[in-house]
Amino acid sequence: DGYAVGGVANDDECKDDMYKAIEYSCPYLPEDKLRYLMGVGEPVDLLEGVKRGIDIFDCVSPTRLARHGNALVPGVKDTGISGLKENRMNLKNAKFTDDFEPIDKDCDCYTCKNYTRAYLHHLVKCDEQFGASLLSIHNIRFLIRLTEQMREAIKEDRYEEFIEEFYKK
């Protein structure tokens, strides 16, 4: 049914090396078969993986991030580590104590429609499992929305522009 590319998402490897491994692997894989990148699920990695020929992904990242109080959000910041960029909101931060906005006002997930950053901050600080569940719902929907947008950009032959827009947000 397809081919898996694995062993490129180790925490101690830099993103540039992972992208190079994908670039080296994909030309050798049949174009009529799925190309599956194992254990990769950060938004920037989905964008960069598809750009290099990957079709499908799987990863525990959205739920792991949620368990640690992080929500995926639009907008990419450079972490200062070579090639490492992230889109995370850490709801453990005190600045969310009185923030009555949703995680993302443009998100249509259950969490964003019904709960504020302040309430999520409270749940995370109290180590309530409900907080991790709500953040998981949001993070998974964030990635689904991202892949829907990526698919639409590919259909419209504007994927490169989409990536540029994503990084500028």
PDB file of C-alpha atoms in Angstrom:
ATOM      1  CA  ASP A   1       0.000   0.000   0.000  1.00  0.00           C
ATOM      2  CA  GLY A   2       2.850   2.380   0.677  1.00  0.00           C
ATOM      3  CA  TYR A   3       6.307   2.959   2.060  1.00  0.00           C
ATOM      4  CA  ALA A   4       7.329   4.181   5.490  1.00  0.00           C
ATOM      5  CA  VAL A   5      10.189   6.540   6.146  1.00  0.00           C
ATOM      6  CA  GLY A   6      11.271   6.193   9.757  1.00  0.00           C
ATOM      7  CA  GLY A   7      14.121   6.841  12.114  1.00  0.00           C
ATOM      8  CA  VAL A   8      14.385  10.488  11.113  1.00  0.00           C
ATOM      9  CA  ALA A   9      12.452  12.107  13.965  1.00  0.00           C
ATOM     10  CA  ASN A  10      14.821  11.556  16.863  1.00  0.00           C
ATOM     11  CA  ASP A  11      14.804  14.357  19.423  1.00  0.00           C
ATOM     12  CA  ASP A  12      18.555  14.769  19.249  1.00  0.00           C
ATOM     13  CA  GLU A  13      18.625  15.318  15.493  1.00  0.00           C
ATOM     14  CA  CYS A  14      18.098  18.727  14.005  1.00  0.00           C
ATOM     15  CA  LYS A  15      15.198  19.395  11.660  1.00  0.00           C
ATOM     16  CA  ASP A  16      17.520  20.155   8.756  1.00  0.00           C
ATOM     17  CA  ASP A  17      18.934  16.619   8.957  1.00  0.00           C
ATOM     18  CA  MET A  18      15.422  15.157   9.022  1.00  0.00           C
ATOM     19  CA  TYR A  19      14.428  17.162   5.949  1.00  0.00           C
ATOM     20  CA  LYS A  20      17.585  16.033   4.132  1.00  0.00           C
ATOM     21  CA  ALA A  21      16.788  12.389   4.934  1.00  0.00           C
ATOM     22  CA  ILE A  22      13.294  12.834   3.480  1.00  0.00           C
ATOM     23  CA  GLU A  23      14.714  14.520   0.374  1.00  0.00           C
ATOM     24  CA  TYR A  24      17.160  11.646  -0.128  1.00  0.00           C
ATOM     25  CA  SER A  25      14.522   8.937   0.443  1.00  0.00           C
ATOM     26  CA  CYS A  26      11.508  10.108  -1.558  1.00  0.00           C
ATOM     27  CA  PRO A  27      13.045   9.969  -5.059  1.00  0.00           C
ATOM     28  CA  TYR A  28      13.612   6.225  -4.539  1.00  0.00           C
ATOM     29  CA  LEU A  29      10.020   5.521  -3.545  1.00  0.00           C
ATOM     30  CA  PRO A  30       7.358   4.749  -6.171  1.00  0.00           C
ATOM     31  CA  GLU A  31       5.240   7.799  -6.970  1.00  0.00           C
ATOM     32  CA  ASP A  32       2.042   5.732  -7.139  1.00  0.00           C
ATOM     33  CA  LYS A  33       2.394   4.527  -3.520  1.00  0.00           C
ATOM     34  CA  LEU A  34       1.790   6.377  -0.267  1.00  0.00           C
ATOM     35  CA  ARG A  35       4.827   7.815   1.475  1.00  0.00           C
ATOM     36  CA  TYR A  36       4.411   7.650   5.217  1.00  0.00           C
ATOM     37  CA  LEU A  37       6.609   9.614   7.621  1.00  0.00           C
ATOM     38  CA  MET A  38       6.621   7.813  10.945  1.00  0.00           C
ATOM     39  CA  GLY A  39       6.483   9.651  14.265  1.00  0.00           C
ATOM     40  CA  VAL A  40       6.405  13.186  12.880  1.00  0.00           C
ATOM     41  CA  GLY A  41       3.578  15.567  13.737  1.00  0.00           C
ATOM     42  CA  GLU A  42       4.765  19.111  14.365  1.00  0.00           C
ATOM     43  CA  PRO A  43       2.960  21.580  12.069  1.00  0.00           C
ATOM     44  CA  VAL A  44       6.162  22.792  10.389  1.00  0.00           C
ATOM     45  CA  ASP A  45       7.212  19.180   9.809  1.00  0.00           C
ATOM     46  CA  LEU A  46       3.924  18.406   8.060  1.00  0.00           C
ATOM     47  CA  LEU A  47       4.403  21.421   5.804  1.00  0.00           C
ATOM     48  CA  GLU A  48       8.018  20.572   5.049  1.00  0.00           C
ATOM     49  CA  GLY A  49       7.340  16.839   4.700  1.00  0.00           C
ATOM     50  CA  VAL A  50       4.585  17.333   2.120  1.00  0.00           C
ATOM     51  CA  LYS A  51       6.829  19.786   0.271  1.00  0.00           C
ATOM     52  CA  ARG A  52       9.391  16.969  -0.010  1.00  0.00           C
ATOM     53  CA  GLY A  53       6.941  14.263  -1.139  1.00  0.00           C
ATOM     54  CA  ILE A  54       5.414  12.804   2.045  1.00  0.00           C
ATOM     55  CA  ASP A  55       1.704  11.892   1.964  1.00  0.00           C
ATOM     56  CA  ILE A  56       0.764  10.790   5.491  1.00  0.00           C
ATOM     57  CA  PHE A  57       2.017  11.188   9.056  1.00  0.00           C
ATOM     58  CA  ASP A  58       1.330   9.952  12.552  1.00  0.00           C
ATOM     59  CA  CYS A  59       2.585  11.165  15.886  1.00  0.00           C
ATOM     60  CA  VAL A  60       1.755  11.404  19.575  1.00  0.00           C
ATOM     61  CA  SER A  61       2.830  15.056  19.550  1.00  0.00           C
ATOM     62  CA  PRO A  62      -0.612  16.741  19.722  1.00  0.00           C
ATOM     63  CA  THR A  63      -1.684  14.741  22.781  1.00  0.00           C
ATOM     64  CA  ARG A  64       1.749  14.839  24.439  1.00  0.00           C
ATOM     65  CA  LEU A  65       1.822  18.609  24.060  1.00  0.00           C
ATOM     66  CA  ALA A  66      -1.669  18.771  25.553  1.00  0.00           C
ATOM     67  CA  ARG A  67      -0.650  16.695  28.578  1.00  0.00           C
ATOM     68  CA  HIS A  68       2.065  19.267  29.227  1.00  0.00           C
ATOM     69  CA  GLY A  69      -0.306  22.235  28.930  1.00  0.00           C
ATOM     70  CA  ASN A  70       0.505  23.318  25.374  1.00  0.00           C
ATOM     71  CA  ALA A  71      -1.892  24.302  22.613  1.00  0.00           C
ATOM     72  CA  LEU A  72      -0.972  24.451  18.938  1.00  0.00           C
ATOM     73  CA  VAL A  73      -1.604  27.916  17.514  1.00  0.00           C
ATOM     74  CA  PRO A  74      -1.111  29.747  14.228  1.00  0.00           C
ATOM     75  CA  GLY A  75       2.104  31.663  13.922  1.00  0.00           C
ATOM     76  CA  VAL A  76       5.583  30.231  13.965  1.00  0.00           C
ATOM     77  CA  LYS A  77       8.377  31.378  16.220  1.00  0.00           C
ATOM     78  CA  ASP A  78      12.031  30.508  15.878  1.00  0.00           C
ATOM     79  CA  THR A  79      13.348  28.799  19.006  1.00  0.00           C
ATOM     80  CA  GLY A  80      16.954  29.735  18.337  1.00  0.00           C
ATOM     81  CA  ILE A  81      17.855  26.071  17.797  1.00  0.00           C
ATOM     82  CA  SER A  82      18.999  25.345  14.252  1.00  0.00           C
ATOM     83  CA  GLY A  83      15.938  24.697  12.120  1.00  0.00           C
ATOM     84  CA  LEU A  84      13.576  24.350  15.104  1.00  0.00           C
ATOM     85  CA  LYS A  85      10.398  26.367  14.854  1.00  0.00           C
ATOM     86  CA  GLU A  86       7.248  25.881  16.867  1.00  0.00           C
ATOM     87  CA  ASN A  87       3.664  27.079  17.177  1.00  0.00           C
ATOM     88  CA  ARG A  88       2.809  26.563  20.824  1.00  0.00           C
ATOM     89  CA  MET A  89       0.926  28.392  23.528  1.00  0.00           C
ATOM     90  CA  ASN A  90       1.983  27.264  26.997  1.00  0.00           C
ATOM     91  CA  LEU A  91      -1.150  27.584  29.114  1.00  0.00           C
ATOM     92  CA  LYS A  92       0.840  27.067  32.314  1.00  0.00           C
ATOM     93  CA  ASN A  93       2.042  30.662  31.992  1.00  0.00           C
ATOM     94  CA  ALA A  94       0.562  33.076  34.531  1.00  0.00           C
ATOM     95  CA  LYS A  95      -0.332  35.571  31.792  1.00  0.00           C
ATOM     96  CA  PHE A  96      -3.349  33.372  30.965  1.00  0.00           C
ATOM     97  CA  THR A  97      -4.853  33.619  34.475  1.00  0.00           C
ATOM     98  CA  ASP A  98      -7.258  36.364  33.417  1.00  0.00           C
ATOM     99  CA  ASP A  99      -7.316  35.782  29.645  1.00  0.00           C
ATOM    100  CA  PHE A 100     -10.919  35.143  28.669  1.00  0.00           C
ATOM    101  CA  GLU A 101     -10.274  34.599  24.969  1.00  0.00           C
ATOM    102  CA  PRO A 102     -10.367  31.185  23.293  1.00  0.00           C
ATOM    103  CA  ILE A 103      -7.052  29.571  22.387  1.00  0.00           C
ATOM    104  CA  ASP A 104      -7.633  30.626  18.768  1.00  0.00           C
ATOM    105  CA  LYS A 105     -10.596  32.823  17.830  1.00  0.00           C
ATOM    106  CA  ASP A 106     -10.598  31.341  14.308  1.00  0.00           C
ATOM    107  CA  CYS A 107     -10.663  27.717  15.465  1.00  0.00           C
ATOM    108  CA  ASP A 108     -13.911  25.769  15.192  1.00  0.00           C
ATOM    109  CA  CYS A 109     -13.034  23.043  17.714  1.00  0.00           C
ATOM    110  CA  TYR A 110     -15.166  22.237  20.743  1.00  0.00           C
ATOM    111  CA  THR A 111     -12.531  23.614  23.106  1.00  0.00           C
ATOM    112  CA  CYS A 112     -12.213  27.004  21.414  1.00  0.00           C
ATOM    113  CA  LYS A 113     -15.987  27.349  21.098  1.00  0.00           C
ATOM    114  CA  ASN A 114     -16.638  26.621  24.776  1.00  0.00           C
ATOM    115  CA  TYR A 115     -13.609  27.388  26.985  1.00  0.00           C
ATOM    116  CA  THR A 116     -11.290  30.302  27.678  1.00  0.00           C
ATOM    117  CA  ARG A 117      -7.540  30.400  28.084  1.00  0.00           C
ATOM    118  CA  ALA A 118      -8.101  31.329  31.742  1.00  0.00           C
ATOM    119  CA  TYR A 119     -10.171  28.217  32.418  1.00  0.00           C
ATOM    120  CA  LEU A 120      -7.685  26.009  30.555  1.00  0.00           C
ATOM    121  CA  HIS A 121      -4.848  27.637  32.512  1.00  0.00           C
ATOM    122  CA  HIS A 122      -6.687  26.779  35.740  1.00  0.00           C
ATOM    123  CA  LEU A 123      -7.198  23.155  34.677  1.00  0.00           C
ATOM    124  CA  VAL A 124      -3.573  22.763  33.631  1.00  0.00           C
ATOM    125  CA  LYS A 125      -2.234  24.352  36.836  1.00  0.00           C
ATOM    126  CA  CYS A 126      -4.468  22.056  38.934  1.00  0.00           C
ATOM    127  CA  ASP A 127      -3.298  19.060  36.888  1.00  0.00           C
ATOM    128  CA  GLU A 128      -6.883  18.217  35.933  1.00  0.00           C
ATOM    129  CA  GLN A 129      -7.072  15.561  33.208  1.00  0.00           C
ATOM    130  CA  PHE A 130      -9.999  17.443  31.674  1.00  0.00           C
ATOM    131  CA  GLY A 131      -7.554  20.190  30.680  1.00  0.00           C
ATOM    132  CA  ALA A 132      -5.350  17.730  28.792  1.00  0.00           C
ATOM    133  CA  SER A 133      -8.443  16.295  27.096  1.00  0.00           C
ATOM    134  CA  LEU A 134      -9.644  19.725  25.977  1.00  0.00           C
ATOM    135  CA  LEU A 135      -6.185  20.670  24.727  1.00  0.00           C
ATOM    136  CA  SER A 136      -5.933  17.339  22.864  1.00  0.00           C
ATOM    137  CA  ILE A 137      -9.239  18.078  21.119  1.00  0.00           C
ATOM    138  CA  HIS A 138      -7.919  21.480  20.083  1.00  0.00           C
ATOM    139  CA  ASN A 139      -4.472  20.245  18.978  1.00  0.00           C
ATOM    140  CA  ILE A 140      -5.874  17.428  16.851  1.00  0.00           C
ATOM    141  CA  ARG A 141      -8.383  19.778  15.230  1.00  0.00           C
ATOM    142  CA  PHE A 142      -5.574  22.273  14.607  1.00  0.00           C
ATOM    143  CA  LEU A 143      -3.640  19.629  12.653  1.00  0.00           C
ATOM    144  CA  ILE A 144      -6.737  18.493  10.762  1.00  0.00           C
ATOM    145  CA  ARG A 145      -7.465  22.093   9.760  1.00  0.00           C
ATOM    146  CA  LEU A 146      -3.852  22.534   8.716  1.00  0.00           C
ATOM    147  CA  THR A 147      -3.945  19.454   6.484  1.00  0.00           C
ATOM    148  CA  GLU A 148      -7.260  20.605   4.980  1.00  0.00           C
ATOM    149  CA  GLN A 149      -5.644  23.958   4.154  1.00  0.00           C
ATOM    150  CA  MET A 150      -2.558  22.232   2.763  1.00  0.00           C
ATOM    151  CA  ARG A 151      -4.711  19.999   0.554  1.00  0.00           C
ATOM    152  CA  GLU A 152      -6.621  23.010  -0.768  1.00  0.00           C
ATOM    153  CA  ALA A 153      -3.375  24.895  -1.499  1.00  0.00           C
ATOM    154  CA  ILE A 154      -2.034  21.884  -3.415  1.00  0.00           C
ATOM    155  CA  LYS A 155      -5.248  21.640  -5.466  1.00  0.00           C
ATOM    156  CA  GLU A 156      -4.969  25.348  -6.273  1.00  0.00           C
ATOM    157  CA  ASP A 157      -1.272  24.974  -7.184  1.00  0.00           C
ATOM    158  CA  ARG A 158      -0.186  27.498  -4.529  1.00  0.00           C
ATOM    159  CA  TYR A 159       1.508  25.293  -1.947  1.00  0.00           C
ATOM    160  CA  GLU A 160       4.758  27.268  -1.827  1.00  0.00           C
ATOM    161  CA  GLU A 161       2.785  30.464  -1.207  1.00  0.00           C
ATOM    162  CA  PHE A 162       0.789  28.694   1.500  1.00  0.00           C
ATOM    163  CA  ILE A 163       3.971  27.722   3.319  1.00  0.00           C
ATOM    164  CA  GLU A 164       5.235  31.316   3.136  1.00  0.00           C
ATOM    165  CA  GLU A 165       1.900  32.612   4.478  1.00  0.00           C
ATOM    166  CA  PHE A 166       1.974  30.067   7.296  1.00  0.00           C
ATOM    167  CA  TYR A 167       5.427  31.172   8.416  1.00  0.00           C
ATOM    168  CA  LYS A 168       4.467  34.865   8.256  1.00  0.00           C
ATOM    169  CA  LYS A 169       1.345  34.530  10.451  1.00  0.00           C
TER     170      LYS A 169
END
